Short mmCIF file of N, CA, C and O in Angstrom, two decimals:
data_model
loop_
_atom_site.label_atom_id
_atom_site.label_comp_id
_atom_site.label_asym_id
_atom_site.label_seq_id
_atom_site.Cartn_x
_atom_site.Cartn_y
_atom_site.Cartn_z
N MET A 1027 -8.67 0.22 32.46
CA MET A 1027 -9.77 0.21 31.51
C MET A 1027 -9.41 1.16 30.36
O MET A 1027 -9.07 2.31 30.60
N ASP A 1028 -9.49 0.68 29.12
CA ASP A 1028 -9.17 1.53 27.98
C ASP A 1028 -10.37 2.40 27.60
O ASP A 1028 -11.46 2.26 28.14
N GLU A 1029 -10.14 3.32 26.65
CA GLU A 1029 -11.18 4.28 26.27
C GLU A 1029 -12.43 3.59 25.72
O GLU A 1029 -13.55 3.97 26.06
N ARG A 1030 -12.26 2.58 24.87
CA ARG A 1030 -13.42 1.87 24.32
C ARG A 1030 -14.20 1.17 25.42
O ARG A 1030 -15.42 1.14 25.40
N GLN A 1031 -13.50 0.62 26.40
CA GLN A 1031 -14.18 -0.05 27.49
C GLN A 1031 -14.96 0.96 28.34
O GLN A 1031 -16.04 0.66 28.81
N GLU A 1032 -14.41 2.16 28.51
CA GLU A 1032 -15.13 3.22 29.22
C GLU A 1032 -16.39 3.61 28.46
O GLU A 1032 -17.46 3.78 29.05
N LEU A 1033 -16.27 3.75 27.13
CA LEU A 1033 -17.45 4.05 26.31
C LEU A 1033 -18.47 2.92 26.38
O LEU A 1033 -19.68 3.17 26.43
N ALA A 1034 -18.00 1.68 26.39
CA ALA A 1034 -18.90 0.52 26.51
C ALA A 1034 -19.63 0.56 27.84
O ALA A 1034 -20.83 0.29 27.91
N ARG A 1035 -18.93 0.91 28.91
CA ARG A 1035 -19.55 1.01 30.24
C ARG A 1035 -20.61 2.11 30.25
O ARG A 1035 -21.69 1.93 30.79
N GLU A 1036 -20.32 3.25 29.62
CA GLU A 1036 -21.31 4.33 29.52
C GLU A 1036 -22.54 3.88 28.75
O GLU A 1036 -23.68 4.18 29.14
N PHE A 1037 -22.32 3.18 27.63
CA PHE A 1037 -23.44 2.66 26.83
C PHE A 1037 -24.28 1.69 27.66
O PHE A 1037 -25.51 1.77 27.66
N ALA A 1038 -23.62 0.79 28.37
CA ALA A 1038 -24.34 -0.16 29.23
C ALA A 1038 -25.17 0.58 30.27
O ALA A 1038 -26.33 0.22 30.53
N SER A 1039 -24.61 1.61 30.85
CA SER A 1039 -25.32 2.40 31.85
C SER A 1039 -26.55 3.06 31.25
O SER A 1039 -27.64 3.02 31.84
N ARG A 1040 -26.40 3.67 30.08
CA ARG A 1040 -27.55 4.32 29.41
C ARG A 1040 -28.63 3.30 29.05
O ARG A 1040 -29.80 3.66 28.90
N SER A 1041 -28.23 2.04 28.90
CA SER A 1041 -29.15 0.98 28.49
C SER A 1041 -29.74 0.23 29.69
O SER A 1041 -30.40 -0.79 29.51
N GLY A 1042 -29.48 0.73 30.90
CA GLY A 1042 -30.06 0.11 32.09
C GLY A 1042 -29.21 -0.96 32.74
O GLY A 1042 -29.67 -1.67 33.63
N TRP A 1043 -27.97 -1.10 32.31
CA TRP A 1043 -27.07 -2.13 32.83
C TRP A 1043 -25.86 -1.52 33.53
O TRP A 1043 -24.80 -2.12 33.59
N GLY A 1044 -26.03 -0.33 34.09
CA GLY A 1044 -24.92 0.40 34.68
C GLY A 1044 -24.25 -0.27 35.86
O GLY A 1044 -23.06 -0.09 36.08
N THR A 1045 -24.99 -1.06 36.63
CA THR A 1045 -24.40 -1.71 37.80
C THR A 1045 -23.97 -3.15 37.52
O THR A 1045 -23.49 -3.83 38.42
N ALA A 1046 -24.14 -3.60 36.29
CA ALA A 1046 -23.80 -4.99 35.95
C ALA A 1046 -22.30 -5.21 35.93
O ALA A 1046 -21.53 -4.32 35.59
N ASP A 1047 -21.89 -6.41 36.31
CA ASP A 1047 -20.50 -6.82 36.14
C ASP A 1047 -20.25 -6.99 34.64
O ASP A 1047 -21.11 -7.50 33.92
N MET A 1048 -19.08 -6.59 34.18
CA MET A 1048 -18.71 -6.71 32.77
C MET A 1048 -17.49 -7.61 32.66
O MET A 1048 -16.43 -7.28 33.19
N MET A 1049 -17.67 -8.76 31.99
CA MET A 1049 -16.59 -9.72 31.83
C MET A 1049 -16.28 -9.93 30.35
O MET A 1049 -17.20 -10.13 29.56
N ALA A 1050 -15.02 -9.86 29.99
CA ALA A 1050 -14.62 -10.05 28.60
C ALA A 1050 -14.91 -11.48 28.16
O ALA A 1050 -14.70 -12.43 28.91
N LEU A 1051 -15.40 -11.62 26.94
CA LEU A 1051 -15.62 -12.93 26.32
C LEU A 1051 -14.60 -13.11 25.20
O LEU A 1051 -14.00 -12.14 24.73
N ALA A 1052 -14.45 -14.33 24.76
CA ALA A 1052 -13.55 -14.61 23.63
C ALA A 1052 -14.02 -13.83 22.41
O ALA A 1052 -15.22 -13.74 22.15
N GLY A 1053 -13.09 -13.27 21.68
CA GLY A 1053 -13.42 -12.49 20.50
C GLY A 1053 -13.46 -13.36 19.25
O GLY A 1053 -13.40 -14.59 19.31
N ASP A 1054 -13.56 -12.70 18.13
CA ASP A 1054 -13.52 -13.40 16.85
C ASP A 1054 -12.33 -12.86 16.06
O ASP A 1054 -11.46 -12.22 16.63
N ALA A 1055 -12.29 -13.09 14.79
CA ALA A 1055 -11.12 -12.72 13.99
C ALA A 1055 -11.15 -11.26 13.53
O ALA A 1055 -10.36 -10.86 12.69
N SER A 1056 -12.04 -10.47 14.11
CA SER A 1056 -12.14 -9.05 13.73
C SER A 1056 -11.69 -8.18 14.89
O SER A 1056 -11.21 -8.67 15.91
N ALA A 1057 -11.88 -6.88 14.74
CA ALA A 1057 -11.55 -5.94 15.82
C ALA A 1057 -12.68 -5.85 16.85
O ALA A 1057 -12.55 -5.12 17.83
N ARG A 1058 -13.76 -6.60 16.63
CA ARG A 1058 -14.86 -6.57 17.60
C ARG A 1058 -14.44 -7.23 18.91
O ARG A 1058 -13.63 -8.14 18.94
N ARG A 1059 -15.04 -6.73 20.00
CA ARG A 1059 -14.85 -7.34 21.32
C ARG A 1059 -16.24 -7.59 21.90
O ARG A 1059 -17.20 -6.89 21.57
N TYR A 1060 -16.30 -8.56 22.78
CA TYR A 1060 -17.57 -8.93 23.39
C TYR A 1060 -17.40 -8.98 24.91
O TYR A 1060 -16.37 -9.41 25.42
N PHE A 1061 -18.47 -8.57 25.61
CA PHE A 1061 -18.48 -8.59 27.07
C PHE A 1061 -19.80 -9.17 27.55
O PHE A 1061 -20.86 -8.86 26.98
N ARG A 1062 -19.74 -10.01 28.56
CA ARG A 1062 -20.96 -10.50 29.19
C ARG A 1062 -21.28 -9.57 30.34
O ARG A 1062 -20.43 -9.25 31.15
N LEU A 1063 -22.53 -9.12 30.39
CA LEU A 1063 -23.01 -8.30 31.49
C LEU A 1063 -23.87 -9.18 32.38
O LEU A 1063 -24.71 -9.94 31.89
N ASP A 1064 -23.66 -9.08 33.67
CA ASP A 1064 -24.41 -9.88 34.65
C ASP A 1064 -24.87 -8.93 35.74
O ASP A 1064 -24.05 -8.31 36.42
N ASN A 1065 -26.19 -8.82 35.90
CA ASN A 1065 -26.71 -7.87 36.88
C ASN A 1065 -26.79 -8.44 38.30
O ASN A 1065 -27.26 -7.76 39.21
N GLY A 1066 -26.36 -9.67 38.50
CA GLY A 1066 -26.35 -10.27 39.82
C GLY A 1066 -27.69 -10.79 40.28
O GLY A 1066 -27.80 -11.39 41.34
N ALA A 1067 -28.72 -10.57 39.49
CA ALA A 1067 -30.07 -11.03 39.84
C ALA A 1067 -30.59 -12.01 38.80
O ALA A 1067 -31.80 -12.15 38.61
N GLY A 1068 -29.68 -12.66 38.09
CA GLY A 1068 -30.07 -13.62 37.07
C GLY A 1068 -30.18 -13.06 35.67
O GLY A 1068 -30.41 -13.80 34.73
N GLY A 1069 -30.02 -11.75 35.53
CA GLY A 1069 -30.10 -11.14 34.20
C GLY A 1069 -28.73 -11.08 33.55
O GLY A 1069 -27.75 -10.69 34.19
N ARG A 1070 -28.67 -11.49 32.31
CA ARG A 1070 -27.43 -11.46 31.54
C ARG A 1070 -27.69 -10.89 30.16
O ARG A 1070 -28.76 -11.07 29.59
N ALA A 1071 -26.67 -10.24 29.62
CA ALA A 1071 -26.72 -9.72 28.26
C ALA A 1071 -25.30 -9.75 27.71
O ALA A 1071 -24.33 -9.93 28.46
N VAL A 1072 -25.18 -9.59 26.41
CA VAL A 1072 -23.87 -9.51 25.76
C VAL A 1072 -23.76 -8.14 25.11
O VAL A 1072 -24.68 -7.68 24.42
N LEU A 1073 -22.63 -7.49 25.35
CA LEU A 1073 -22.35 -6.20 24.75
C LEU A 1073 -21.28 -6.41 23.68
O LEU A 1073 -20.22 -6.96 23.97
N MET A 1074 -21.60 -6.02 22.45
CA MET A 1074 -20.63 -6.11 21.36
C MET A 1074 -20.05 -4.72 21.13
O MET A 1074 -20.79 -3.74 21.04
N ASP A 1075 -18.73 -4.65 21.05
CA ASP A 1075 -18.01 -3.42 20.76
C ASP A 1075 -17.38 -3.57 19.39
O ASP A 1075 -16.46 -4.38 19.21
N ALA A 1076 -17.89 -2.83 18.43
CA ALA A 1076 -17.38 -2.87 17.05
C ALA A 1076 -16.88 -1.47 16.71
O ALA A 1076 -17.64 -0.64 16.21
N PRO A 1077 -15.62 -1.16 17.01
CA PRO A 1077 -15.12 0.20 16.86
C PRO A 1077 -15.13 0.71 15.42
O PRO A 1077 -14.45 0.15 14.56
N PRO A 1078 -15.89 1.78 15.16
CA PRO A 1078 -15.92 2.34 13.80
C PRO A 1078 -14.54 2.77 13.30
O PRO A 1078 -14.27 2.64 12.11
N ALA A 1079 -13.68 3.25 14.19
CA ALA A 1079 -12.34 3.68 13.78
C ALA A 1079 -11.51 2.53 13.24
O ALA A 1079 -10.54 2.75 12.51
N ALA A 1080 -11.89 1.29 13.57
CA ALA A 1080 -11.19 0.11 13.08
C ALA A 1080 -11.90 -0.49 11.86
O ALA A 1080 -11.66 -1.63 11.49
N GLY A 1081 -12.83 0.29 11.28
CA GLY A 1081 -13.54 -0.18 10.09
C GLY A 1081 -14.71 -1.09 10.39
O GLY A 1081 -15.23 -1.72 9.47
N GLN A 1082 -15.13 -1.17 11.63
CA GLN A 1082 -16.23 -2.04 12.01
C GLN A 1082 -17.55 -1.28 11.93
O GLN A 1082 -17.59 -0.06 12.09
N SER A 1083 -18.63 -2.00 11.70
CA SER A 1083 -19.98 -1.43 11.66
C SER A 1083 -20.94 -2.43 12.28
O SER A 1083 -20.84 -3.64 12.03
N VAL A 1084 -21.87 -1.93 13.08
CA VAL A 1084 -22.87 -2.82 13.66
C VAL A 1084 -24.09 -2.96 12.74
O VAL A 1084 -24.93 -3.83 12.95
N LYS A 1085 -24.19 -2.12 11.72
CA LYS A 1085 -25.37 -2.13 10.85
C LYS A 1085 -25.63 -3.49 10.21
O LYS A 1085 -26.77 -3.96 10.24
N PRO A 1086 -24.65 -4.17 9.64
CA PRO A 1086 -24.95 -5.49 9.06
C PRO A 1086 -25.50 -6.47 10.11
O PRO A 1086 -26.41 -7.24 9.82
N PHE A 1087 -24.97 -6.42 11.31
CA PHE A 1087 -25.45 -7.30 12.37
C PHE A 1087 -26.91 -6.98 12.70
O PHE A 1087 -27.74 -7.88 12.83
N LEU A 1088 -27.22 -5.69 12.83
CA LEU A 1088 -28.60 -5.27 13.12
C LEU A 1088 -29.54 -5.68 11.99
O LEU A 1088 -30.65 -6.16 12.25
N ASP A 1089 -29.09 -5.50 10.75
CA ASP A 1089 -29.91 -5.85 9.59
C ASP A 1089 -30.20 -7.35 9.53
O ASP A 1089 -31.33 -7.77 9.27
N VAL A 1090 -29.18 -8.17 9.77
CA VAL A 1090 -29.38 -9.63 9.72
C VAL A 1090 -30.29 -10.08 10.85
O VAL A 1090 -31.18 -10.92 10.65
N ALA A 1091 -30.11 -9.53 12.05
CA ALA A 1091 -30.98 -9.90 13.18
C ALA A 1091 -32.43 -9.55 12.86
O ALA A 1091 -33.33 -10.37 13.08
N ALA A 1092 -32.67 -8.37 12.30
CA ALA A 1092 -34.04 -7.97 11.94
C ALA A 1092 -34.60 -8.87 10.85
O ALA A 1092 -35.78 -9.28 10.91
N TYR A 1093 -33.78 -9.21 9.87
CA TYR A 1093 -34.21 -10.09 8.78
C TYR A 1093 -34.61 -11.47 9.33
O TYR A 1093 -35.67 -12.00 8.99
N LEU A 1094 -33.76 -12.05 10.17
CA LEU A 1094 -34.06 -13.37 10.73
C LEU A 1094 -35.32 -13.34 11.59
O LEU A 1094 -36.15 -14.25 11.50
N HIS A 1095 -35.46 -12.30 12.40
CA HIS A 1095 -36.68 -12.19 13.21
C HIS A 1095 -37.91 -12.06 12.32
O HIS A 1095 -38.96 -12.62 12.62
N GLY A 1096 -37.77 -11.32 11.20
CA GLY A 1096 -38.87 -11.16 10.26
C GLY A 1096 -39.30 -12.47 9.63
O GLY A 1096 -40.46 -12.61 9.21
N LEU A 1097 -38.39 -13.42 9.56
CA LEU A 1097 -38.71 -14.75 9.02
C LEU A 1097 -39.10 -15.73 10.13
O LEU A 1097 -39.23 -16.93 9.88
N SER A 1098 -39.25 -15.21 11.34
CA SER A 1098 -39.57 -16.02 12.53
C SER A 1098 -38.47 -17.03 12.83
O SER A 1098 -38.74 -18.12 13.35
N LEU A 1099 -37.23 -16.67 12.49
CA LEU A 1099 -36.09 -17.51 12.83
C LEU A 1099 -35.41 -16.97 14.08
O LEU A 1099 -35.60 -15.81 14.46
N SER A 1100 -34.60 -17.78 14.69
CA SER A 1100 -33.94 -17.41 15.92
C SER A 1100 -32.73 -16.52 15.66
O SER A 1100 -31.91 -16.80 14.79
N ALA A 1101 -32.64 -15.46 16.43
CA ALA A 1101 -31.49 -14.55 16.44
C ALA A 1101 -31.53 -13.84 17.77
O ALA A 1101 -32.60 -13.69 18.37
N PRO A 1102 -30.39 -13.40 18.27
CA PRO A 1102 -30.41 -12.68 19.55
C PRO A 1102 -31.30 -11.44 19.49
O PRO A 1102 -31.31 -10.72 18.48
N VAL A 1103 -32.05 -11.21 20.55
CA VAL A 1103 -32.87 -10.01 20.65
C VAL A 1103 -31.94 -8.83 20.92
O VAL A 1103 -31.09 -8.90 21.81
N ILE A 1104 -32.10 -7.78 20.14
CA ILE A 1104 -31.30 -6.57 20.32
C ILE A 1104 -32.02 -5.71 21.36
O ILE A 1104 -33.14 -5.27 21.13
N GLU A 1105 -31.36 -5.49 22.49
CA GLU A 1105 -31.96 -4.69 23.56
C GLU A 1105 -31.69 -3.21 23.37
O GLU A 1105 -32.52 -2.38 23.72
N ALA A 1106 -30.53 -2.86 22.85
CA ALA A 1106 -30.16 -1.46 22.61
C ALA A 1106 -28.97 -1.44 21.66
O ALA A 1106 -28.24 -2.42 21.56
N TYR A 1107 -28.81 -0.32 20.98
CA TYR A 1107 -27.62 -0.17 20.13
C TYR A 1107 -27.29 1.31 19.96
O TYR A 1107 -28.14 2.19 20.13
N ASP A 1108 -26.04 1.56 19.66
CA ASP A 1108 -25.54 2.89 19.34
C ASP A 1108 -24.71 2.70 18.08
O ASP A 1108 -23.53 2.35 18.15
N GLU A 1109 -25.35 2.88 16.95
CA GLU A 1109 -24.70 2.59 15.66
C GLU A 1109 -23.50 3.50 15.43
O GLU A 1109 -22.45 3.05 14.94
N ALA A 1110 -23.61 4.77 15.80
CA ALA A 1110 -22.53 5.73 15.56
C ALA A 1110 -21.26 5.37 16.34
O ALA A 1110 -20.15 5.55 15.85
N ARG A 1111 -21.42 4.86 17.55
CA ARG A 1111 -20.26 4.51 18.38
C ARG A 1111 -19.88 3.03 18.28
O ARG A 1111 -18.85 2.63 18.82
N GLY A 1112 -20.73 2.22 17.65
CA GLY A 1112 -20.38 0.82 17.42
C GLY A 1112 -20.67 -0.12 18.57
O GLY A 1112 -19.88 -1.06 18.80
N PHE A 1113 -21.80 0.08 19.25
CA PHE A 1113 -22.15 -0.81 20.37
C PHE A 1113 -23.52 -1.44 20.15
O PHE A 1113 -24.45 -0.79 19.65
N VAL A 1114 -23.63 -2.70 20.52
CA VAL A 1114 -24.91 -3.42 20.50
C VAL A 1114 -25.03 -4.18 21.82
O VAL A 1114 -24.08 -4.85 22.25
N LEU A 1115 -26.19 -4.06 22.45
CA LEU A 1115 -26.50 -4.82 23.65
C LEU A 1115 -27.56 -5.83 23.25
O LEU A 1115 -28.62 -5.45 22.73
N MET A 1116 -27.24 -7.11 23.43
CA MET A 1116 -28.15 -8.15 22.95
C MET A 1116 -28.36 -9.23 23.99
O MET A 1116 -27.60 -9.35 24.95
N GLU A 1117 -29.38 -9.99 23.73
CA GLU A 1117 -29.71 -11.14 24.56
C GLU A 1117 -28.51 -12.08 24.63
O GLU A 1117 -27.82 -12.31 23.65
N ASP A 1118 -28.27 -12.61 25.83
CA ASP A 1118 -27.21 -13.60 26.01
C ASP A 1118 -27.81 -14.98 25.79
O ASP A 1118 -28.65 -15.43 26.56
N LEU A 1119 -27.42 -15.61 24.71
CA LEU A 1119 -27.95 -16.94 24.39
C LEU A 1119 -27.21 -17.99 25.18
O LEU A 1119 -27.50 -19.11 25.22
#
């Protein structure tokens, strides 16, 4: 497990998902990584890792999600985030 994955696990734990299985998902064309969390009881979430040291920021994602929700449009529900460390825990669609 690399350092970012350890930080992601700590973030998941602080967000109530500490015992969940963490499985890597396909990434995109950026430095972001995604993990599916599964608590074994039917609960699932997606953890986005957007490392600030790689020039990534979760703020635009948070802003767009809030904007879409404000228009009553569909967007993943943000369950928790740590903007300084670059983590977002969101609804698994």
